[in-house]
PDB file of C-alpha atoms and ligand atoms in Angstrom:
ATOM      1  CA  MET X   2     -20.681  21.158  23.636  1.00  0.00           C
ATOM      2  CA  LYS X   3     -17.031  20.312  24.326  1.00  0.00           C
ATOM      3  CA  GLU X   4     -14.635  20.988  21.452  1.00  0.00           C
ATOM      4  CA  PHE X   5     -11.828  18.499  20.763  1.00  0.00           C
ATOM      5  CA  ASP X   6      -8.828  18.830  18.514  1.00  0.00           C
ATOM      6  CA  ARG X   7      -7.030  15.807  17.101  1.00  0.00           C
ATOM      7  CA  GLU X   8      -4.423  15.884  19.890  1.00  0.00           C
ATOM      8  CA  SER X   9      -6.921  16.002  22.789  1.00  0.00           C
ATOM      9  CA  LEU X  10      -9.104  13.337  21.137  1.00  0.00           C
ATOM     10  CA  LYS X  11      -6.142  10.916  21.113  1.00  0.00           C
ATOM     11  CA  GLU X  12      -6.349  10.709  24.926  1.00  0.00           C
ATOM     12  CA  PHE X  13      -9.696   8.883  24.731  1.00  0.00           C
ATOM     13  CA  ASN X  14      -8.358   5.621  23.384  1.00  0.00           C
ATOM     14  CA  GLY X  15      -9.650   3.145  25.980  1.00  0.00           C
ATOM     15  CA  LYS X  16      -6.169   2.440  27.375  1.00  0.00           C
ATOM     16  CA  ASP X  17      -5.694   2.260  31.172  1.00  0.00           C
ATOM     17  CA  GLY X  18      -9.428   2.591  31.799  1.00  0.00           C
ATOM     18  CA  LYS X  19      -9.810   5.769  29.736  1.00  0.00           C
ATOM     19  CA  PRO X  20     -13.114   6.323  27.887  1.00  0.00           C
ATOM     20  CA  VAL X  21     -13.384   5.312  24.225  1.00  0.00           C
ATOM     21  CA  TYR X  22     -14.233   8.211  21.907  1.00  0.00           C
ATOM     22  CA  ILE X  23     -14.367   8.235  18.129  1.00  0.00           C
ATOM     23  CA  ALA X  24     -15.024  11.060  15.689  1.00  0.00           C
ATOM     24  CA  HIS X  25     -17.228  10.970  12.602  1.00  0.00           C
ATOM     25  CA  GLN X  26     -18.043  13.967  10.386  1.00  0.00           C
ATOM     26  CA  GLY X  27     -17.190  16.457  13.111  1.00  0.00           C
ATOM     27  CA  ARG X  28     -19.095  14.645  15.889  1.00  0.00           C
ATOM     28  CA  VAL X  29     -17.247  13.050  18.826  1.00  0.00           C
ATOM     29  CA  ILE X  30     -19.050   9.949  20.065  1.00  0.00           C
ATOM     30  CA  ASP X  31     -18.564   8.020  23.311  1.00  0.00           C
ATOM     31  CA  VAL X  32     -18.591   4.274  22.504  1.00  0.00           C
ATOM     32  CA  THR X  33     -17.150   3.159  25.866  1.00  0.00           C
ATOM     33  CA  ALA X  34     -20.267   1.083  26.574  1.00  0.00           C
ATOM     34  CA  SER X  35     -19.971  -0.936  23.346  1.00  0.00           C
ATOM     35  CA  LYS X  36     -18.611  -4.484  23.531  1.00  0.00           C
ATOM     36  CA  PHE X  37     -17.271  -3.949  20.003  1.00  0.00           C
ATOM     37  CA  TRP X  38     -14.992  -1.154  21.195  1.00  0.00           C
ATOM     38  CA  LYS X  39     -14.021  -2.327  24.654  1.00  0.00           C
ATOM     39  CA  THR X  40     -10.344  -2.855  23.783  1.00  0.00           C
ATOM     40  CA  GLY X  41     -10.158   0.674  22.408  1.00  0.00           C
ATOM     41  CA  GLN X  42      -9.789  -0.835  18.944  1.00  0.00           C
ATOM     42  CA  HIS X  43     -12.649  -1.900  16.676  1.00  0.00           C
ATOM     43  CA  MET X  44     -12.408  -5.100  14.636  1.00  0.00           C
ATOM     44  CA  LYS X  45      -8.662  -5.319  15.430  1.00  0.00           C
ATOM     45  CA  ARG X  46      -8.216  -2.445  13.069  1.00  0.00           C
ATOM     46  CA  HIS X  47      -9.786   0.930  13.842  1.00  0.00           C
ATOM     47  CA  PRO X  48      -8.165   2.859  16.703  1.00  0.00           C
ATOM     48  CA  SER X  49     -10.342   4.981  18.965  1.00  0.00           C
ATOM     49  CA  GLY X  50      -9.279   8.526  19.778  1.00  0.00           C
ATOM     50  CA  THR X  51      -9.196   9.263  16.044  1.00  0.00           C
ATOM     51  CA  ASP X  52     -11.384  10.581  13.242  1.00  0.00           C
ATOM     52  CA  LEU X  53     -12.826   7.562  11.393  1.00  0.00           C
ATOM     53  CA  THR X  54     -14.980   9.413   8.869  1.00  0.00           C
ATOM     54  CA  THR X  55     -13.279   7.820   5.845  1.00  0.00           C
ATOM     55  CA  GLU X  56     -12.719   4.376   7.396  1.00  0.00           C
ATOM     56  CA  ILE X  57     -16.420   3.735   8.014  1.00  0.00           C
ATOM     57  CA  GLU X  58     -16.969   3.786   4.234  1.00  0.00           C
ATOM     58  CA  ALA X  59     -15.334   0.341   4.117  1.00  0.00           C
ATOM     59  CA  ALA X  60     -17.432  -1.074   6.985  1.00  0.00           C
ATOM     60  CA  PRO X  61     -20.208  -3.630   6.510  1.00  0.00           C
ATOM     61  CA  HIS X  62     -22.533  -1.178   8.332  1.00  0.00           C
ATOM     62  CA  GLY X  63     -23.349   2.481   7.814  1.00  0.00           C
ATOM     63  CA  PRO X  64     -22.833   5.443  10.166  1.00  0.00           C
ATOM     64  CA  GLU X  65     -26.294   4.843  11.695  1.00  0.00           C
ATOM     65  CA  VAL X  66     -24.612   2.475  14.216  1.00  0.00           C
ATOM     66  CA  LEU X  67     -23.039   5.583  15.738  1.00  0.00           C
ATOM     67  CA  ASP X  68     -26.482   6.852  16.754  1.00  0.00           C
ATOM     68  CA  ARG X  69     -26.640   4.074  19.355  1.00  0.00           C
ATOM     69  CA  TYR X  70     -24.141   6.054  21.438  1.00  0.00           C
ATOM     70  CA  PRO X  71     -24.107   9.606  22.839  1.00  0.00           C
ATOM     71  CA  GLN X  72     -22.334  12.523  21.211  1.00  0.00           C
ATOM     72  CA  VAL X  73     -19.990  14.114  23.751  1.00  0.00           C
ATOM     73  CA  GLY X  74     -18.424  16.854  21.676  1.00  0.00           C
ATOM     74  CA  VAL X  75     -17.402  18.225  18.320  1.00  0.00           C
ATOM     75  CA  LEU X  76     -14.120  17.864  16.477  1.00  0.00           C
ATOM     76  CA  LYS X  77     -12.280  20.998  15.369  1.00  0.00           C
ATOM     77  CA  LYS X  78     -11.741  21.207  11.595  1.00  0.00           C
ATOM     78  CA  LYS X  79      -8.302  20.065  10.487  1.00  0.00           C
ATOM     79  CA  GLU X  80      -5.922  22.788   9.413  1.00  0.00           C
ATOM     80  CA  GLU X  81      -5.022  20.903   6.272  1.00  0.00           C
ATOM     81  CA  SER X  82      -1.351  20.731   5.450  1.00  0.00           C
ATOM     82  CA  THR X  83      -2.104  20.373   1.794  1.00  0.00           C
ATOM     83  CA  ARG X  84       0.478  19.894  -0.840  1.00  0.00           C
ATOM     84  CA  PRO X  85       0.865  22.913  -3.126  1.00  0.00           C
ATOM     85  CA  MET X  86       0.150  21.818  -6.694  1.00  0.00           C
ATOM     86  CA  PRO X  87      -0.672  23.212 -10.117  1.00  0.00           C
ATOM     87  CA  GLN X  88      -4.283  24.310 -10.661  1.00  0.00           C
ATOM     88  CA  TRP X  89      -4.955  21.690 -13.351  1.00  0.00           C
ATOM     89  CA  LEU X  90      -3.857  18.850 -11.042  1.00  0.00           C
ATOM     90  CA  ALA X  91      -5.944  20.135  -8.100  1.00  0.00           C
ATOM     91  CA  GLY X  92      -8.959  20.338 -10.463  1.00  0.00           C
ATOM     92  CA  LEU X  93      -8.364  16.822 -11.779  1.00  0.00           C
ATOM     93  CA  LEU X  94      -8.076  15.355  -8.249  1.00  0.00           C
ATOM     94  CA  ASP X  95     -11.249  17.161  -7.178  1.00  0.00           C
ATOM     95  CA  ARG X  96     -13.104  15.733 -10.154  1.00  0.00           C
ATOM     96  CA  PHE X  97     -11.712  12.225  -9.757  1.00  0.00           C
ATOM     97  CA  PRO X  98     -10.868  11.696  -6.045  1.00  0.00           C
ATOM     98  CA  LEU X  99     -10.016   8.089  -6.935  1.00  0.00           C
ATOM     99  CA  LEU X 100      -6.781   9.344  -8.500  1.00  0.00           C
ATOM    100  CA  ARG X 101      -5.497  10.458  -5.083  1.00  0.00           C
ATOM    101  CA  ARG X 102      -4.638   7.128  -3.516  1.00  0.00           C
ATOM    102  CA  HIS X 103      -5.700   4.305  -5.790  1.00  0.00           C
ATOM    103  CA  PRO X 104      -3.315   4.361  -8.788  1.00  0.00           C
ATOM    104  CA  HIS X 105      -0.298   2.898  -6.952  1.00  0.00           C
ATOM    105  CA  PRO X 106      -2.068  -0.034  -5.240  1.00  0.00           C
ATOM    106  CA  MET X 107      -3.822  -0.745  -8.561  1.00  0.00           C
ATOM    107  CA  VAL X 108      -0.724  -0.995 -10.737  1.00  0.00           C
ATOM    108  CA  VAL X 109       1.725  -2.647  -8.309  1.00  0.00           C
ATOM    109  CA  HIS X 110       0.188  -6.042  -8.979  1.00  0.00           C
ATOM    110  CA  PHE X 111       1.581  -6.087 -12.518  1.00  0.00           C
ATOM    111  CA  PRO X 112       5.338  -5.974 -11.797  1.00  0.00           C
ATOM    112  CA  ILE X 113       4.770  -8.284  -8.808  1.00  0.00           C
ATOM    113  CA  VAL X 114       3.028 -10.966 -10.863  1.00  0.00           C
ATOM    114  CA  PHE X 115       5.320 -10.627 -13.898  1.00  0.00           C
ATOM    115  CA  SER X 116       8.427 -10.989 -11.712  1.00  0.00           C
ATOM    116  CA  PHE X 117       7.047 -14.004  -9.855  1.00  0.00           C
ATOM    117  CA  SER X 118       5.974 -15.572 -13.159  1.00  0.00           C
ATOM    118  CA  ALA X 119       9.404 -15.054 -14.742  1.00  0.00           C
ATOM    119  CA  VAL X 120      10.881 -17.067 -11.862  1.00  0.00           C
ATOM    120  CA  LEU X 121       8.125 -19.701 -11.922  1.00  0.00           C
ATOM    121  CA  PHE X 122       8.451 -20.386 -15.669  1.00  0.00           C
ATOM    122  CA  THR X 123      12.247 -20.443 -15.521  1.00  0.00           C
ATOM    123  CA  PHE X 124      11.989 -22.997 -12.724  1.00  0.00           C
ATOM    124  CA  LEU X 125       9.441 -25.055 -14.692  1.00  0.00           C
ATOM    125  CA  TYR X 126      11.785 -25.049 -17.701  1.00  0.00           C
ATOM    126  CA  LEU X 127      14.693 -26.203 -15.549  1.00  0.00           C
ATOM    127  CA  ILE X 128      12.788 -29.192 -14.216  1.00  0.00           C
ATOM    128  CA  THR X 129      10.927 -30.164 -17.416  1.00  0.00           C
ATOM    129  CA  GLY X 130      13.230 -28.978 -20.230  1.00  0.00           C
ATOM    130  CA  TYR X 131      10.059 -27.831 -22.064  1.00  0.00           C
ATOM    131  CA  THR X 132      11.248 -24.848 -24.165  1.00  0.00           C
ATOM    132  CA  PRO X 133       7.967 -22.827 -24.279  1.00  0.00           C
ATOM    133  CA  PHE X 134       8.252 -22.361 -20.482  1.00  0.00           C
ATOM    134  CA  GLU X 135      11.599 -20.642 -21.022  1.00  0.00           C
ATOM    135  CA  THR X 136      10.124 -18.370 -23.722  1.00  0.00           C
ATOM    136  CA  THR X 137       7.217 -17.477 -21.417  1.00  0.00           C
ATOM    137  CA  ALA X 138       9.726 -16.568 -18.680  1.00  0.00           C
ATOM    138  CA  LEU X 139      11.397 -14.143 -21.108  1.00  0.00           C
ATOM    139  CA  HIS X 140       8.037 -12.566 -21.966  1.00  0.00           C
ATOM    140  CA  CYS X 141       7.229 -12.194 -18.269  1.00  0.00           C
ATOM    141  CA  LEU X 142      10.571 -10.454 -17.716  1.00  0.00           C
ATOM    142  CA  GLY X 143       9.560  -8.065 -20.527  1.00  0.00           C
ATOM    143  CA  GLY X 144       6.154  -7.464 -18.901  1.00  0.00           C
ATOM    144  CA  GLY X 145       7.850  -6.639 -15.602  1.00  0.00           C
ATOM    145  CA  ILE X 146      10.135  -4.148 -17.356  1.00  0.00           C
ATOM    146  CA  LEU X 147       7.114  -2.420 -18.912  1.00  0.00           C
ATOM    147  CA  PHE X 148       5.137  -2.164 -15.674  1.00  0.00           C
ATOM    148  CA  ALA X 149       7.825  -1.506 -13.029  1.00  0.00           C
ATOM    149  CA  PRO X 150       8.244   2.128 -14.203  1.00  0.00           C
ATOM    150  CA  VAL X 151       4.455   2.641 -13.970  1.00  0.00           C
ATOM    151  CA  ALA X 152       4.523   1.344 -10.378  1.00  0.00           C
ATOM    152  CA  ILE X 153       7.551   3.511  -9.596  1.00  0.00           C
ATOM    153  CA  LEU X 154       5.948   6.681 -11.017  1.00  0.00           C
ATOM    154  CA  THR X 155       2.646   6.130  -9.195  1.00  0.00           C
ATOM    155  CA  GLY X 156       4.644   5.283  -6.035  1.00  0.00           C
ATOM    156  CA  TYR X 157       6.458   8.618  -6.202  1.00  0.00           C
ATOM    157  CA  PHE X 158       3.140  10.342  -6.910  1.00  0.00           C
ATOM    158  CA  THR X 159       1.324   8.836  -3.904  1.00  0.00           C
ATOM    159  CA  TRP X 160       4.304   9.611  -1.629  1.00  0.00           C
ATOM    160  CA  TRP X 161       4.435  13.214  -2.896  1.00  0.00           C
ATOM    161  CA  LEU X 162       0.681  13.741  -2.611  1.00  0.00           C
ATOM    162  CA  ASN X 163      -0.397  11.726   0.424  1.00  0.00           C
ATOM    163  CA  TYR X 164       2.779  11.664   2.537  1.00  0.00           C
ATOM    164  CA  LEU X 165       3.946  15.165   1.491  1.00  0.00           C
ATOM    165  CA  ALA X 166       7.199  13.509   0.335  1.00  0.00           C
ATOM    166  CA  LYS X 167       8.346  13.255   3.980  1.00  0.00           C
ATOM    167  CA  PRO X 168      11.574  11.256   4.392  1.00  0.00           C
ATOM    168  CA  MET X 169      10.490   7.775   5.575  1.00  0.00           C
ATOM    169  CA  ARG X 170      12.514   4.618   6.038  1.00  0.00           C
ATOM    170  CA  ALA X 171       9.951   2.414   4.244  1.00  0.00           C
ATOM    171  CA  VAL X 172       9.973   4.675   1.192  1.00  0.00           C
ATOM    172  CA  ALA X 173      13.782   4.932   1.168  1.00  0.00           C
ATOM    173  CA  VAL X 174      14.023   1.115   1.133  1.00  0.00           C
ATOM    174  CA  LYS X 175      11.370   0.866  -1.583  1.00  0.00           C
ATOM    175  CA  ILE X 176      13.193   3.346  -3.820  1.00  0.00           C
ATOM    176  CA  ARG X 177      16.496   1.429  -3.556  1.00  0.00           C
ATOM    177  CA  PHE X 178      14.880  -1.940  -4.180  1.00  0.00           C
ATOM    178  CA  SER X 179      12.828  -0.549  -7.085  1.00  0.00           C
ATOM    179  CA  VAL X 180      16.075   0.510  -8.785  1.00  0.00           C
ATOM    180  CA  LEU X 181      17.375  -3.035  -8.227  1.00  0.00           C
ATOM    181  CA  LEU X 182      14.135  -4.554  -9.583  1.00  0.00           C
ATOM    182  CA  LEU X 183      14.228  -2.559 -12.777  1.00  0.00           C
ATOM    183  CA  GLY X 184      18.015  -2.884 -13.187  1.00  0.00           C
ATOM    184  CA  PHE X 185      18.120  -6.667 -12.634  1.00  0.00           C
ATOM    185  CA  SER X 186      15.081  -7.267 -14.872  1.00  0.00           C
ATOM    186  CA  ILE X 187      16.616  -5.269 -17.738  1.00  0.00           C
ATOM    187  CA  LEU X 188      20.008  -6.965 -17.294  1.00  0.00           C
ATOM    188  CA  ALA X 189      18.460 -10.454 -17.300  1.00  0.00           C
ATOM    189  CA  PHE X 190      16.244  -9.622 -20.300  1.00  0.00           C
ATOM    190  CA  VAL X 191      19.090  -8.188 -22.414  1.00  0.00           C
ATOM    191  CA  TYR X 192      21.443 -11.015 -21.381  1.00  0.00           C
ATOM    192  CA  ARG X 193      18.864 -13.632 -22.412  1.00  0.00           C
ATOM    193  CA  VAL X 194      18.018 -11.886 -25.730  1.00  0.00           C
ATOM    194  CA  LEU X 195      21.719 -11.694 -26.643  1.00  0.00           C
ATOM    195  CA  ASN X 196      22.289 -15.328 -25.552  1.00  0.00           C
ATOM    196  CA  PRO X 197      19.165 -17.309 -26.518  1.00  0.00           C
ATOM    197  CA  GLU X 198      20.911 -20.571 -25.573  1.00  0.00           C
ATOM    198  CA  ILE X 199      21.828 -19.377 -22.077  1.00  0.00           C
ATOM    199  CA  LEU X 200      19.829 -22.121 -20.331  1.00  0.00           C
ATOM    200  CA  VAL X 201      20.258 -24.804 -22.981  1.00  0.00           C
ATOM    201  CA  SER X 202      23.880 -25.584 -22.146  1.00  0.00           C
ATOM    202  CA  LEU X 203      24.622 -24.563 -18.576  1.00  0.00           C
ATOM    203  CA  SER X 204      27.750 -22.459 -17.940  1.00  0.00           C
ATOM    204  CA  GLY X 205      28.987 -19.722 -15.584  1.00  0.00           C
ATOM    205  CA  GLY X 206      26.859 -17.268 -17.579  1.00  0.00           C
ATOM    206  CA  SER X 207      23.764 -19.394 -16.981  1.00  0.00           C
ATOM    207  CA  VAL X 208      24.363 -19.307 -13.214  1.00  0.00           C
ATOM    208  CA  LEU X 209      24.639 -15.510 -13.325  1.00  0.00           C
ATOM    209  CA  TYR X 210      21.447 -15.307 -15.381  1.00  0.00           C
ATOM    210  CA  LEU X 211      19.584 -17.603 -12.964  1.00  0.00           C
ATOM    211  CA  LEU X 212      20.800 -15.572  -9.978  1.00  0.00           C
ATOM    212  CA  LEU X 213      19.502 -12.383 -11.616  1.00  0.00           C
ATOM    213  CA  VAL X 214      16.116 -13.941 -12.359  1.00  0.00           C
ATOM    214  CA  PHE X 215      15.657 -15.674  -8.978  1.00  0.00           C
ATOM    215  CA  SER X 216      16.684 -12.524  -7.073  1.00  0.00           C
ATOM    216  CA  LEU X 217      13.502 -10.839  -8.374  1.00  0.00           C
ATOM    217  CA  ILE X 218      11.378 -12.661  -5.793  1.00  0.00           C
ATOM    218  CA  PRO X 219      13.123 -11.331  -2.650  1.00  0.00           C
ATOM    219  CA  ILE X 220      13.412  -7.888  -4.249  1.00  0.00           C
ATOM    220  CA  VAL X 221       9.698  -7.700  -5.060  1.00  0.00           C
ATOM    221  CA  ALA X 222       8.816  -9.118  -1.626  1.00  0.00           C
ATOM    222  CA  VAL X 223      10.803  -6.365   0.124  1.00  0.00           C
ATOM    223  CA  ILE X 224       9.230  -3.607  -2.012  1.00  0.00           C
ATOM    224  CA  GLY X 225       5.711  -4.951  -1.436  1.00  0.00           C
ATOM    225  CA  TRP X 226       6.233  -5.585   2.280  1.00  0.00           C
ATOM    226  CA  PHE X 227       7.479  -2.064   2.979  1.00  0.00           C
ATOM    227  CA  GLY X 228       4.599  -0.653   0.916  1.00  0.00           C
ATOM    228  CA  ALA X 229       2.050  -2.666   2.841  1.00  0.00           C
ATOM    229  CA  THR X 230       3.493  -1.534   6.195  1.00  0.00           C
ATOM    230  CA  LEU X 231       2.347   1.954   5.149  1.00  0.00           C
ATOM    231  CA  THR X 232      -1.181   0.985   4.146  1.00  0.00           C
ATOM    232  CA  PHE X 233      -1.665  -1.671   6.839  1.00  0.00           C
ATOM    233  CA  PRO X 234       0.677  -0.890   9.741  1.00  0.00           C
ATOM    234  CA  VAL X 235       1.704  -4.066  11.569  1.00  0.00           C
ATOM    235  CA  GLU X 236       0.071  -4.474  15.003  1.00  0.00           C
ATOM    236  CA  LYS X 237       2.665  -4.391  17.786  1.00  0.00           C
ATOM    237  CA  ASN X 238       0.858  -6.893  20.058  1.00  0.00           C
TER     238      ASN X 238
HETATM  239  C1  LIG Q 316     -13.836  -2.493   7.921  1.00  0.00           C
HETATM  240  C2  LIG Q 316     -14.154  -1.964   9.047  1.00  0.00           C
HETATM  241  C3  LIG Q 316     -15.275  -2.356   9.989  1.00  0.00           C
HETATM  242  C4  LIG Q 316     -15.845  -3.573  10.239  1.00  0.00           C
HETATM  243  C5  LIG Q 316     -15.489  -4.922   9.602  1.00  0.00           C
HETATM  244  C6  LIG Q 316     -16.872  -3.360  11.221  1.00  0.00           C
HETATM  245  C7  LIG Q 316     -17.694  -4.357  11.717  1.00  0.00           C
HETATM  246  C8  LIG Q 316     -18.674  -4.179  12.685  1.00  0.00           C
HETATM  247  C9  LIG Q 316     -19.556  -5.200  13.184  1.00  0.00           C
HETATM  248  C10 LIG Q 316     -19.563  -6.663  12.706  1.00  0.00           C
HETATM  249  C11 LIG Q 316     -20.354  -4.638  14.117  1.00  0.00           C
HETATM  250  C12 LIG Q 316     -21.423  -5.332  14.934  1.00  0.00           C
HETATM  251  C13 LIG Q 316     -22.662  -5.459  14.164  1.00  0.00           C
HETATM  252  C14 LIG Q 316     -23.614  -4.328  14.357  1.00  0.00           C
HETATM  253  O1  LIG Q 316     -23.852  -3.954  15.521  1.00  0.00           O
HETATM  254  O2  LIG Q 316     -24.138  -3.831  13.331  1.00  0.00           O
HETATM  255  C15 LIG Q 316     -19.988  -3.245  14.221  1.00  0.00           C
HETATM  256  C16 LIG Q 316     -20.576  -2.337  15.060  1.00  0.00           C
HETATM  257  C17 LIG Q 316     -20.204  -1.009  15.180  1.00  0.00           C
HETATM  258  N1  LIG Q 316     -19.222  -0.367  14.433  1.00  0.00           N
HETATM  259 FE1  LIG Q 316     -18.090  -1.189  13.017  1.00  0.00          FE
HETATM  260  N2  LIG Q 316     -16.893  -2.043  11.571  1.00  0.00           N
HETATM  261  C18 LIG Q 316     -15.937  -1.395  10.849  1.00  0.00           C
HETATM  262  C19 LIG Q 316     -15.615  -0.056  10.893  1.00  0.00           C
HETATM  263  C20 LIG Q 316     -16.165   0.865  11.779  1.00  0.00           C
HETATM  264  C21 LIG Q 316     -15.762   2.233  11.905  1.00  0.00           C
HETATM  265  C22 LIG Q 316     -14.654   2.909  11.085  1.00  0.00           C
HETATM  266  C23 LIG Q 316     -16.513   2.798  12.886  1.00  0.00           C
HETATM  267  C24 LIG Q 316     -16.487   4.199  13.438  1.00  0.00           C
HETATM  268  C25 LIG Q 316     -16.551   5.273  12.722  1.00  0.00           C
HETATM  269  C26 LIG Q 316     -17.412   1.758  13.381  1.00  0.00           C
HETATM  270  C27 LIG Q 316     -18.333   1.925  14.401  1.00  0.00           C
HETATM  271  C28 LIG Q 316     -19.155   0.936  14.888  1.00  0.00           C
HETATM  272  C29 LIG Q 316     -20.123   1.126  15.977  1.00  0.00           C
HETATM  273  C30 LIG Q 316     -20.341   2.398  16.781  1.00  0.00           C
HETATM  274  C31 LIG Q 316     -20.785  -0.084  16.135  1.00  0.00           C
HETATM  275  C32 LIG Q 316     -21.915  -0.387  17.107  1.00  0.00           C
HETATM  276  C33 LIG Q 316     -21.372  -1.107  18.275  1.00  0.00           C
HETATM  277  C34 LIG Q 316     -22.468  -1.498  19.262  1.00  0.00           C
HETATM  278  O3  LIG Q 316     -23.648  -1.544  18.922  1.00  0.00           O
HETATM  279  O4  LIG Q 316     -22.098  -1.764  20.414  1.00  0.00           O
HETATM  280  N3  LIG Q 316     -17.168   0.599  12.676  1.00  0.00           N
HETATM  281  N4  LIG Q 316     -18.956  -3.000  13.338  1.00  0.00           N
HETATM  282  C1  LIG Q 317      10.339   3.804  -5.936  1.00  0.00           C
HETATM  283  C2  LIG Q 317       9.137   4.027  -6.078  1.00  0.00           C
HETATM  284  C3  LIG Q 317       8.039   3.723  -5.079  1.00  0.00           C
HETATM  285  C4  LIG Q 317       7.574   4.540  -4.084  1.00  0.00           C
HETATM  286  C5  LIG Q 317       8.077   5.940  -3.732  1.00  0.00           C
HETATM  287  C6  LIG Q 317       6.500   3.830  -3.424  1.00  0.00           C
HETATM  288  C7  LIG Q 317       5.746   4.335  -2.381  1.00  0.00           C
HETATM  289  C8  LIG Q 317       4.675   3.711  -1.790  1.00  0.00           C
HETATM  290  C9  LIG Q 317       3.796   4.301  -0.808  1.00  0.00           C
HETATM  291  C10 LIG Q 317       3.927   5.726  -0.259  1.00  0.00           C
HETATM  292  C11 LIG Q 317       2.880   3.361  -0.468  1.00  0.00           C
HETATM  293  C12 LIG Q 317       1.726   3.533   0.520  1.00  0.00           C
HETATM  294  C13 LIG Q 317       0.503   3.861  -0.314  1.00  0.00           C
HETATM  295  C14 LIG Q 317      -0.708   4.300   0.470  1.00  0.00           C
HETATM  296  O1  LIG Q 317      -0.619   4.524   1.671  1.00  0.00           O
HETATM  297  O2  LIG Q 317      -1.772   4.405  -0.160  1.00  0.00           O
HETATM  298  C15 LIG Q 317       3.147   2.167  -1.231  1.00  0.00           C
HETATM  299  C16 LIG Q 317       2.416   0.992  -1.173  1.00  0.00           C
HETATM  300  C17 LIG Q 317       2.719  -0.163  -1.879  1.00  0.00           C
HETATM  301  N1  LIG Q 317       3.696  -0.306  -2.848  1.00  0.00           N
HETATM  302 FE1  LIG Q 317       4.987   1.149  -3.449  1.00  0.00          FE
HETATM  303  N2  LIG Q 317       6.343   2.594  -4.015  1.00  0.00           N
HETATM  304  C18 LIG Q 317       7.274   2.490  -5.023  1.00  0.00           C
HETATM  305  C19 LIG Q 317       7.439   1.401  -5.879  1.00  0.00           C
HETATM  306  C20 LIG Q 317       6.752   0.195  -5.784  1.00  0.00           C
HETATM  307  C21 LIG Q 317       6.921  -0.937  -6.666  1.00  0.00           C
HETATM  308  C22 LIG Q 317       7.881  -0.969  -7.870  1.00  0.00           C
HETATM  309  C23 LIG Q 317       6.083  -1.910  -6.223  1.00  0.00           C
HETATM  310  C24 LIG Q 317       5.875  -3.319  -6.753  1.00  0.00           C
HETATM  311  C25 LIG Q 317       6.768  -4.036  -7.322  1.00  0.00           C
HETATM  312  C26 LIG Q 317       5.388  -1.421  -5.056  1.00  0.00           C
HETATM  313  C27 LIG Q 317       4.473  -2.134  -4.291  1.00  0.00           C
HETATM  314  C28 LIG Q 317       3.677  -1.615  -3.309  1.00  0.00           C
HETATM  315  C29 LIG Q 317       2.659  -2.353  -2.581  1.00  0.00           C
HETATM  316  C30 LIG Q 317       2.293  -3.833  -2.762  1.00  0.00           C
HETATM  317  C31 LIG Q 317       2.060  -1.449  -1.702  1.00  0.00           C
HETATM  318  C32 LIG Q 317       0.925  -1.762  -0.726  1.00  0.00           C
HETATM  319  C33 LIG Q 317      -0.374  -1.466  -1.433  1.00  0.00           C
HETATM  320  C34 LIG Q 317      -1.588  -1.848  -0.615  1.00  0.00           C
HETATM  321  O3  LIG Q 317      -1.459  -2.234   0.539  1.00  0.00           O
HETATM  322  O4  LIG Q 317      -2.715  -1.749  -1.151  1.00  0.00           O
HETATM  323  N3  LIG Q 317       5.812  -0.125  -4.821  1.00  0.00           N
HETATM  324  N4  LIG Q 317       4.244   2.395  -2.042  1.00  0.00           N
END
């Protein structure tokens, strides 16, 4: 049976009338005849010409659908470019594979929601004058300060482990904006704690404080957007 490596498999991506091949657990399958693969991409998401062994785990069907189509070859085993790491960490990741990729996407929600909430409650205070909203905004700023470092650490970890710490524009932007996020949140928090009346009587200081707080939304949006371009690359057309 024909042997493919990852490079030669890429050719069979359905473009310009080429056949549509996909790989699953070492088998290369020809799905050219399927109406679900005729564009070379399945469900606007899964590219042909690649190994989709992991991706099918998230599908609403099992791998038995692959048996509807003929196997045309086998896929050579990947020469893994694995990241060298201490024995204890390799053991831990083998025992709990979930720790490989999940921690960052799991914890990022916390600084995102705390930052958005700090802005929302500040805004609510400004339009209603209801003091508890302002106190809640301060607490949300505090929550963001507690969780941003957790997101930053897990972000570095996932980049180091899964992207082999390769220099990437998206990560470079995220690192800079994460410093801004943490810096601005701490500045706003300390400023507000030292000046509890900062929003009661508006002054130049209040404007600075509001700018710091409101800037958290664009900062968090940039960090999240560049993160998501890595997990869900944007379709070109
Ligand atoms: C989240 C991802 C996925 C979704 C939402 C999805 C959805 C579907 C749906 C709705 C069908 C048609 C229903 C059926 O025939 O059972 C289908 C068929 C199929 N899917 Fe997927 N799928 C996904 C991922 C994958 C992956 C990763 C592979 C390849 C490893 C794959 C291979 C196939 C094949 C070969 C068929 C049969 C097509 C045919 O009978 O013509 N799917 N998929
Ligand atoms: C400076 C440290 C950071 C680094 C190096 C970093 C790196 C990364 C990497 C490599 C990914 C892709 C993950 C994957 O493919 O599984 C990612 C995703 C993501 N990151 Fe970060 N990140 C950092 C900080 C943050 C912070 C502070 C936030 C939130 C405020 C954040 C929000 C996100 C989001 C929303 C995603 C997309 C997750 C998904 O689609 O499920 N990141 N980040």
